[in-house]
């Protein structure tokens, strides 16, 4: 079975080609999709990539969450399709209410770029099943609007129901509450995170790790996990 993963391009997307490459390196077929379309082209999973959709006007991800194709994204999420939102894609998912809370300007009001240590908090999702709970990974981070916030009731629910997928380790780069770097929905098919796993998929081009410079490949596990989830569901 050839798994087909759609990567949606919005005006201002800049990591869509990187996401497509990550999908191919993980062993699936990457399918380019357009924000103005209502056709998901029969894909098995979806990636909402990073960038600055619509120039981040109003709020980051706010306009993209209303793009025509997002109607199909919401329907697909309801059917259980694996959907990953990376950085700007994570912002779209919270603006579309597919994940709880919101993302605001970094606490230091600056754009942050660094190799970021994360702890995997939930390894039972379509995008994290290749990890173990508590595992430490290194994923590149680059954002200006990555501060995760939520009201007290929502935050308690997110923590109590195990919806935190990833947590920052070592340093909280953007002031996110509870060091939250990524979330999952209750069903585990929709995951969003601020760091960029598509930039950690090939040795020699990934983040620096303790073993060697540019050796990090932790990001590939995201895409391999989703491929495995699709194949298992189809069996």
PDB file of C-alpha atoms in Angstrom:
ATOM      1  CA  UNK A   1       0.000   0.000   0.000  1.00  0.00           C
ATOM      2  CA  UNK A   2       1.330   3.416  -0.972  1.00  0.00           C
ATOM      3  CA  UNK A   3       0.284   5.976   1.626  1.00  0.00           C
ATOM      4  CA  UNK A   4      -0.523   9.389   0.155  1.00  0.00           C
ATOM      5  CA  UNK A   5       0.079  12.413   2.405  1.00  0.00           C
ATOM      6  CA  UNK A   6      -1.285  15.787   1.337  1.00  0.00           C
ATOM      7  CA  UNK A   7       0.667  18.962   2.103  1.00  0.00           C
ATOM      8  CA  UNK A   8      -1.454  22.106   1.835  1.00  0.00           C
ATOM      9  CA  UNK A   9       0.122  25.285   0.480  1.00  0.00           C
ATOM     10  CA  UNK A  10      -1.296  28.616   1.646  1.00  0.00           C
ATOM     11  CA  UNK A  11      -0.199  32.094   0.494  1.00  0.00           C
ATOM     12  CA  UNK A  12       2.887  32.644   2.630  1.00  0.00           C
ATOM     13  CA  UNK A  13       3.714  28.983   3.252  1.00  0.00           C
ATOM     14  CA  UNK A  14       7.456  28.476   3.139  1.00  0.00           C
ATOM     15  CA  UNK A  15       8.026  24.968   4.506  1.00  0.00           C
ATOM     16  CA  UNK A  16       5.590  23.103   2.273  1.00  0.00           C
ATOM     17  CA  UNK A  17       8.332  21.721   0.024  1.00  0.00           C
ATOM     18  CA  UNK A  18      10.316  20.646   3.087  1.00  0.00           C
ATOM     19  CA  UNK A  19       7.260  18.816   4.401  1.00  0.00           C
ATOM     20  CA  UNK A  20       6.782  17.102   1.045  1.00  0.00           C
ATOM     21  CA  UNK A  21      10.410  15.987   1.132  1.00  0.00           C
ATOM     22  CA  UNK A  22       9.995  14.644   4.663  1.00  0.00           C
ATOM     23  CA  UNK A  23       6.959  12.634   3.549  1.00  0.00           C
ATOM     24  CA  UNK A  24       8.952  11.097   0.692  1.00  0.00           C
ATOM     25  CA  UNK A  25      11.941  10.272   2.899  1.00  0.00           C
ATOM     26  CA  UNK A  26       9.574   8.515   5.305  1.00  0.00           C
ATOM     27  CA  UNK A  27       8.337   6.310   2.468  1.00  0.00           C
ATOM     28  CA  UNK A  28       5.033   7.866   1.416  1.00  0.00           C
ATOM     29  CA  UNK A  29       3.827   9.780  -1.630  1.00  0.00           C
ATOM     30  CA  UNK A  30       3.641  13.538  -1.121  1.00  0.00           C
ATOM     31  CA  UNK A  31       0.599  15.204  -2.706  1.00  0.00           C
ATOM     32  CA  UNK A  32       0.594  18.979  -3.166  1.00  0.00           C
ATOM     33  CA  UNK A  33      -2.747  20.556  -2.234  1.00  0.00           C
ATOM     34  CA  UNK A  34      -3.907  24.186  -2.644  1.00  0.00           C
ATOM     35  CA  UNK A  35      -5.643  26.321  -0.011  1.00  0.00           C
ATOM     36  CA  UNK A  36      -8.321  27.495  -2.445  1.00  0.00           C
ATOM     37  CA  UNK A  37      -9.438  24.001  -3.395  1.00  0.00           C
ATOM     38  CA  UNK A  38     -12.157  21.803  -1.907  1.00  0.00           C
ATOM     39  CA  UNK A  39     -10.449  18.624  -3.129  1.00  0.00           C
ATOM     40  CA  UNK A  40      -8.191  16.553  -0.866  1.00  0.00           C
ATOM     41  CA  UNK A  41      -7.351  14.309  -3.832  1.00  0.00           C
ATOM     42  CA  UNK A  42      -8.008  11.115  -1.899  1.00  0.00           C
ATOM     43  CA  UNK A  43      -5.067  11.483   0.477  1.00  0.00           C
ATOM     44  CA  UNK A  44      -4.659   9.343   3.587  1.00  0.00           C
ATOM     45  CA  UNK A  45      -3.140  12.029   5.850  1.00  0.00           C
ATOM     46  CA  UNK A  46      -2.582  15.772   5.845  1.00  0.00           C
ATOM     47  CA  UNK A  47       0.162  18.219   6.804  1.00  0.00           C
ATOM     48  CA  UNK A  48      -0.455  21.932   7.389  1.00  0.00           C
ATOM     49  CA  UNK A  49       3.064  23.347   6.982  1.00  0.00           C
ATOM     50  CA  UNK A  50       4.956  26.219   8.523  1.00  0.00           C
ATOM     51  CA  UNK A  51       5.302  29.731   7.183  1.00  0.00           C
ATOM     52  CA  UNK A  52       3.453  33.009   7.434  1.00  0.00           C
ATOM     53  CA  UNK A  53       0.078  32.323   5.830  1.00  0.00           C
ATOM     54  CA  UNK A  54      -1.604  35.516   4.626  1.00  0.00           C
ATOM     55  CA  UNK A  55       1.257  37.473   6.177  1.00  0.00           C
ATOM     56  CA  UNK A  56       0.081  36.572   9.716  1.00  0.00           C
ATOM     57  CA  UNK A  57      -2.457  39.404   9.455  1.00  0.00           C
ATOM     58  CA  UNK A  58      -5.092  39.600  12.241  1.00  0.00           C
ATOM     59  CA  UNK A  59      -3.388  36.720  14.093  1.00  0.00           C
ATOM     60  CA  UNK A  60      -1.037  34.026  12.902  1.00  0.00           C
ATOM     61  CA  UNK A  61      -3.141  31.331  11.231  1.00  0.00           C
ATOM     62  CA  UNK A  62      -6.442  33.188  11.675  1.00  0.00           C
ATOM     63  CA  UNK A  63      -7.144  33.854   7.993  1.00  0.00           C
ATOM     64  CA  UNK A  64      -5.789  30.489   6.855  1.00  0.00           C
ATOM     65  CA  UNK A  65      -8.219  28.776   9.249  1.00  0.00           C
ATOM     66  CA  UNK A  66     -11.016  30.180   7.052  1.00  0.00           C
ATOM     67  CA  UNK A  67      -9.492  29.086   3.725  1.00  0.00           C
ATOM     68  CA  UNK A  68     -11.784  26.997   1.487  1.00  0.00           C
ATOM     69  CA  UNK A  69      -9.845  23.763   1.979  1.00  0.00           C
ATOM     70  CA  UNK A  70     -10.190  23.987   5.760  1.00  0.00           C
ATOM     71  CA  UNK A  71     -13.794  22.794   5.466  1.00  0.00           C
ATOM     72  CA  UNK A  72     -12.441  19.535   4.086  1.00  0.00           C
ATOM     73  CA  UNK A  73      -9.689  19.469   6.703  1.00  0.00           C
ATOM     74  CA  UNK A  74     -12.278  19.685   9.484  1.00  0.00           C
ATOM     75  CA  UNK A  75     -14.364  16.933   7.919  1.00  0.00           C
ATOM     76  CA  UNK A  76     -11.273  14.751   7.538  1.00  0.00           C
ATOM     77  CA  UNK A  77     -10.335  15.346  11.178  1.00  0.00           C
ATOM     78  CA  UNK A  78     -13.806  14.232  12.218  1.00  0.00           C
ATOM     79  CA  UNK A  79     -13.389  11.028  10.224  1.00  0.00           C
ATOM     80  CA  UNK A  80     -10.122  10.260  12.024  1.00  0.00           C
ATOM     81  CA  UNK A  81      -7.624  11.150   9.290  1.00  0.00           C
ATOM     82  CA  UNK A  82      -4.122  11.855  10.660  1.00  0.00           C
ATOM     83  CA  UNK A  83      -3.498  15.619  10.461  1.00  0.00           C
ATOM     84  CA  UNK A  84      -0.286  17.380  11.503  1.00  0.00           C
ATOM     85  CA  UNK A  85       0.013  21.140  11.945  1.00  0.00           C
ATOM     86  CA  UNK A  86       3.584  22.438  12.069  1.00  0.00           C
ATOM     87  CA  UNK A  87       4.258  25.946  13.470  1.00  0.00           C
ATOM     88  CA  UNK A  88       1.935  28.087  11.314  1.00  0.00           C
ATOM     89  CA  UNK A  89      -0.076  24.902  10.764  1.00  0.00           C
ATOM     90  CA  UNK A  90      -0.418  24.505  14.542  1.00  0.00           C
ATOM     91  CA  UNK A  91      -1.671  28.082  14.684  1.00  0.00           C
ATOM     92  CA  UNK A  92      -4.261  27.209  12.008  1.00  0.00           C
ATOM     93  CA  UNK A  93      -5.440  24.182  13.986  1.00  0.00           C
ATOM     94  CA  UNK A  94      -6.103  26.193  17.145  1.00  0.00           C
ATOM     95  CA  UNK A  95      -7.748  29.003  15.153  1.00  0.00           C
ATOM     96  CA  UNK A  96      -9.969  26.388  13.464  1.00  0.00           C
ATOM     97  CA  UNK A  97     -10.809  24.962  16.915  1.00  0.00           C
ATOM     98  CA  UNK A  98      -9.428  21.561  16.014  1.00  0.00           C
ATOM     99  CA  UNK A  99      -7.090  21.951  18.995  1.00  0.00           C
ATOM    100  CA  UNK A 100      -7.760  23.922  22.208  1.00  0.00           C
ATOM    101  CA  UNK A 101      -6.189  27.182  23.331  1.00  0.00           C
ATOM    102  CA  UNK A 102      -4.382  29.852  21.328  1.00  0.00           C
ATOM    103  CA  UNK A 103      -0.916  30.979  20.258  1.00  0.00           C
ATOM    104  CA  UNK A 104       0.374  34.513  20.773  1.00  0.00           C
ATOM    105  CA  UNK A 105       3.539  36.562  20.301  1.00  0.00           C
ATOM    106  CA  UNK A 106       6.644  35.146  21.960  1.00  0.00           C
ATOM    107  CA  UNK A 107       7.162  36.444  25.490  1.00  0.00           C
ATOM    108  CA  UNK A 108      10.387  38.188  24.513  1.00  0.00           C
ATOM    109  CA  UNK A 109       8.775  39.760  21.410  1.00  0.00           C
ATOM    110  CA  UNK A 110      11.496  38.300  19.204  1.00  0.00           C
ATOM    111  CA  UNK A 111      11.725  35.685  16.471  1.00  0.00           C
ATOM    112  CA  UNK A 112      13.335  32.543  17.926  1.00  0.00           C
ATOM    113  CA  UNK A 113      15.466  30.073  15.971  1.00  0.00           C
ATOM    114  CA  UNK A 114      17.183  27.192  17.774  1.00  0.00           C
ATOM    115  CA  UNK A 115      17.569  23.428  18.007  1.00  0.00           C
ATOM    116  CA  UNK A 116      14.996  22.666  20.688  1.00  0.00           C
ATOM    117  CA  UNK A 117      14.904  19.777  23.128  1.00  0.00           C
ATOM    118  CA  UNK A 118      11.442  18.315  23.614  1.00  0.00           C
ATOM    119  CA  UNK A 119       9.938  15.622  25.795  1.00  0.00           C
ATOM    120  CA  UNK A 120       7.318  13.363  24.225  1.00  0.00           C
ATOM    121  CA  UNK A 121       4.364  13.467  26.600  1.00  0.00           C
ATOM    122  CA  UNK A 122       1.851  11.438  24.573  1.00  0.00           C
ATOM    123  CA  UNK A 123       3.075   8.554  22.407  1.00  0.00           C
ATOM    124  CA  UNK A 124      -0.411   7.269  21.608  1.00  0.00           C
ATOM    125  CA  UNK A 125      -1.236   9.535  18.669  1.00  0.00           C
ATOM    126  CA  UNK A 126      -1.093   8.900  14.936  1.00  0.00           C
ATOM    127  CA  UNK A 127       2.006  11.103  14.702  1.00  0.00           C
ATOM    128  CA  UNK A 128       3.888  10.025  17.848  1.00  0.00           C
ATOM    129  CA  UNK A 129       3.425   6.250  18.085  1.00  0.00           C
ATOM    130  CA  UNK A 130       7.021   5.681  17.003  1.00  0.00           C
ATOM    131  CA  UNK A 131       8.243   7.410  20.155  1.00  0.00           C
ATOM    132  CA  UNK A 132       8.047   6.369  23.790  1.00  0.00           C
ATOM    133  CA  UNK A 133       6.380   8.516  26.426  1.00  0.00           C
ATOM    134  CA  UNK A 134       9.066  10.523  28.194  1.00  0.00           C
ATOM    135  CA  UNK A 135      11.517  10.250  25.301  1.00  0.00           C
ATOM    136  CA  UNK A 136      13.714  13.290  24.671  1.00  0.00           C
ATOM    137  CA  UNK A 137      14.047  14.446  21.070  1.00  0.00           C
ATOM    138  CA  UNK A 138      15.639  17.421  19.296  1.00  0.00           C
ATOM    139  CA  UNK A 139      13.618  19.340  16.715  1.00  0.00           C
ATOM    140  CA  UNK A 140      14.435  22.726  15.112  1.00  0.00           C
ATOM    141  CA  UNK A 141      12.287  25.652  16.243  1.00  0.00           C
ATOM    142  CA  UNK A 142      11.674  28.950  14.424  1.00  0.00           C
ATOM    143  CA  UNK A 143       8.766  31.216  15.297  1.00  0.00           C
ATOM    144  CA  UNK A 144       7.640  34.606  16.471  1.00  0.00           C
ATOM    145  CA  UNK A 145       4.122  33.678  17.624  1.00  0.00           C
ATOM    146  CA  UNK A 146       4.648  30.459  19.536  1.00  0.00           C
ATOM    147  CA  UNK A 147       3.438  31.332  23.028  1.00  0.00           C
ATOM    148  CA  UNK A 148       0.750  28.809  23.951  1.00  0.00           C
ATOM    149  CA  UNK A 149      -2.040  30.157  26.168  1.00  0.00           C
ATOM    150  CA  UNK A 150      -5.380  28.888  27.449  1.00  0.00           C
ATOM    151  CA  UNK A 151      -7.798  29.795  30.207  1.00  0.00           C
ATOM    152  CA  UNK A 152      -7.500  27.925  33.498  1.00  0.00           C
ATOM    153  CA  UNK A 153     -10.336  25.512  32.704  1.00  0.00           C
ATOM    154  CA  UNK A 154      -8.953  24.626  29.277  1.00  0.00           C
ATOM    155  CA  UNK A 155      -5.426  24.239  30.609  1.00  0.00           C
ATOM    156  CA  UNK A 156      -6.655  21.906  33.342  1.00  0.00           C
ATOM    157  CA  UNK A 157      -8.500  19.817  30.754  1.00  0.00           C
ATOM    158  CA  UNK A 158      -5.497  19.697  28.419  1.00  0.00           C
ATOM    159  CA  UNK A 159      -3.262  18.500  31.234  1.00  0.00           C
ATOM    160  CA  UNK A 160      -5.822  16.209  32.853  1.00  0.00           C
ATOM    161  CA  UNK A 161      -6.828  14.445  29.630  1.00  0.00           C
ATOM    162  CA  UNK A 162      -3.277  13.912  28.399  1.00  0.00           C
ATOM    163  CA  UNK A 163      -3.625  16.249  25.413  1.00  0.00           C
ATOM    164  CA  UNK A 164      -0.110  17.661  25.783  1.00  0.00           C
ATOM    165  CA  UNK A 165       1.883  15.914  23.049  1.00  0.00           C
ATOM    166  CA  UNK A 166       5.235  17.654  23.570  1.00  0.00           C
ATOM    167  CA  UNK A 167       6.821  19.831  26.221  1.00  0.00           C
ATOM    168  CA  UNK A 168       9.866  22.113  25.974  1.00  0.00           C
ATOM    169  CA  UNK A 169      12.963  20.931  27.822  1.00  0.00           C
ATOM    170  CA  UNK A 170      15.921  22.953  29.030  1.00  0.00           C
ATOM    171  CA  UNK A 171      14.436  26.308  28.084  1.00  0.00           C
ATOM    172  CA  UNK A 172      10.955  27.623  27.370  1.00  0.00           C
ATOM    173  CA  UNK A 173      11.683  29.656  24.222  1.00  0.00           C
ATOM    174  CA  UNK A 174       8.432  31.573  23.902  1.00  0.00           C
ATOM    175  CA  UNK A 175       6.666  31.706  27.260  1.00  0.00           C
ATOM    176  CA  UNK A 176       4.189  28.894  26.570  1.00  0.00           C
ATOM    177  CA  UNK A 177       2.113  27.939  29.596  1.00  0.00           C
ATOM    178  CA  UNK A 178       3.261  24.714  31.251  1.00  0.00           C
ATOM    179  CA  UNK A 179       6.115  24.545  28.711  1.00  0.00           C
ATOM    180  CA  UNK A 180       3.622  23.196  26.143  1.00  0.00           C
ATOM    181  CA  UNK A 181       5.213  22.736  22.710  1.00  0.00           C
ATOM    182  CA  UNK A 182       2.500  20.654  21.053  1.00  0.00           C
ATOM    183  CA  UNK A 183      -0.986  19.228  21.522  1.00  0.00           C
ATOM    184  CA  UNK A 184      -3.187  16.404  20.340  1.00  0.00           C
ATOM    185  CA  UNK A 185      -6.944  16.110  20.162  1.00  0.00           C
ATOM    186  CA  UNK A 186      -8.829  13.524  22.208  1.00  0.00           C
ATOM    187  CA  UNK A 187      -8.905  11.012  19.359  1.00  0.00           C
ATOM    188  CA  UNK A 188      -5.176  11.310  18.737  1.00  0.00           C
ATOM    189  CA  UNK A 189      -5.394  11.871  14.991  1.00  0.00           C
ATOM    190  CA  UNK A 190      -4.813  15.653  15.043  1.00  0.00           C
ATOM    191  CA  UNK A 191      -1.457  16.890  16.364  1.00  0.00           C
ATOM    192  CA  UNK A 192       0.050  20.373  16.305  1.00  0.00           C
ATOM    193  CA  UNK A 193       3.438  21.615  17.468  1.00  0.00           C
ATOM    194  CA  UNK A 194       5.579  24.716  17.068  1.00  0.00           C
ATOM    195  CA  UNK A 195       8.955  23.035  16.296  1.00  0.00           C
ATOM    196  CA  UNK A 196       9.591  21.761  12.754  1.00  0.00           C
ATOM    197  CA  UNK A 197       9.997  17.967  12.435  1.00  0.00           C
ATOM    198  CA  UNK A 198      10.366  18.270   8.639  1.00  0.00           C
ATOM    199  CA  UNK A 199      13.778  19.846   9.281  1.00  0.00           C
ATOM    200  CA  UNK A 200      15.038  16.786  11.180  1.00  0.00           C
ATOM    201  CA  UNK A 201      14.585  13.940   8.724  1.00  0.00           C
ATOM    202  CA  UNK A 202      18.012  13.254   7.213  1.00  0.00           C
ATOM    203  CA  UNK A 203      21.473  12.826   8.706  1.00  0.00           C
ATOM    204  CA  UNK A 204      23.760  15.678   7.763  1.00  0.00           C
ATOM    205  CA  UNK A 205      20.898  18.143   7.439  1.00  0.00           C
ATOM    206  CA  UNK A 206      19.186  17.915  10.826  1.00  0.00           C
ATOM    207  CA  UNK A 207      19.692  19.650  14.172  1.00  0.00           C
ATOM    208  CA  UNK A 208      22.802  19.296  16.285  1.00  0.00           C
ATOM    209  CA  UNK A 209      22.643  16.510  18.861  1.00  0.00           C
ATOM    210  CA  UNK A 210      24.919  15.274  21.619  1.00  0.00           C
ATOM    211  CA  UNK A 211      26.351  12.639  19.279  1.00  0.00           C
ATOM    212  CA  UNK A 212      27.266  14.898  16.342  1.00  0.00           C
ATOM    213  CA  UNK A 213      26.478  18.110  14.530  1.00  0.00           C
ATOM    214  CA  UNK A 214      23.513  18.016  12.130  1.00  0.00           C
ATOM    215  CA  UNK A 215      22.845  14.388  13.012  1.00  0.00           C
ATOM    216  CA  UNK A 216      19.283  14.693  14.310  1.00  0.00           C
ATOM    217  CA  UNK A 217      16.636  12.632  12.525  1.00  0.00           C
ATOM    218  CA  UNK A 218      13.916  12.612  15.202  1.00  0.00           C
ATOM    219  CA  UNK A 219      11.504  14.400  12.882  1.00  0.00           C
ATOM    220  CA  UNK A 220      11.260  11.467  10.500  1.00  0.00           C
ATOM    221  CA  UNK A 221       9.512   9.453  13.219  1.00  0.00           C
ATOM    222  CA  UNK A 222       6.502  11.778  13.005  1.00  0.00           C
ATOM    223  CA  UNK A 223       5.906  10.902   9.373  1.00  0.00           C
ATOM    224  CA  UNK A 224       6.730   7.219   9.763  1.00  0.00           C
ATOM    225  CA  UNK A 225       4.257   7.034  12.646  1.00  0.00           C
ATOM    226  CA  UNK A 226       1.472   8.481  10.508  1.00  0.00           C
ATOM    227  CA  UNK A 227       2.255   6.103   7.643  1.00  0.00           C
ATOM    228  CA  UNK A 228       2.078   3.178  10.068  1.00  0.00           C
ATOM    229  CA  UNK A 229      -1.241   4.449  11.456  1.00  0.00           C
ATOM    230  CA  UNK A 230      -2.756   4.617   7.975  1.00  0.00           C
ATOM    231  CA  UNK A 231      -1.530   1.155   7.022  1.00  0.00           C
ATOM    232  CA  UNK A 232      -2.803  -0.327  10.292  1.00  0.00           C
ATOM    233  CA  UNK A 233      -6.209   1.298   9.864  1.00  0.00           C
ATOM    234  CA  UNK A 234      -6.486  -0.074   6.326  1.00  0.00           C
ATOM    235  CA  UNK A 235      -5.530  -3.632   7.300  1.00  0.00           C
TER     236      UNK A 235
END
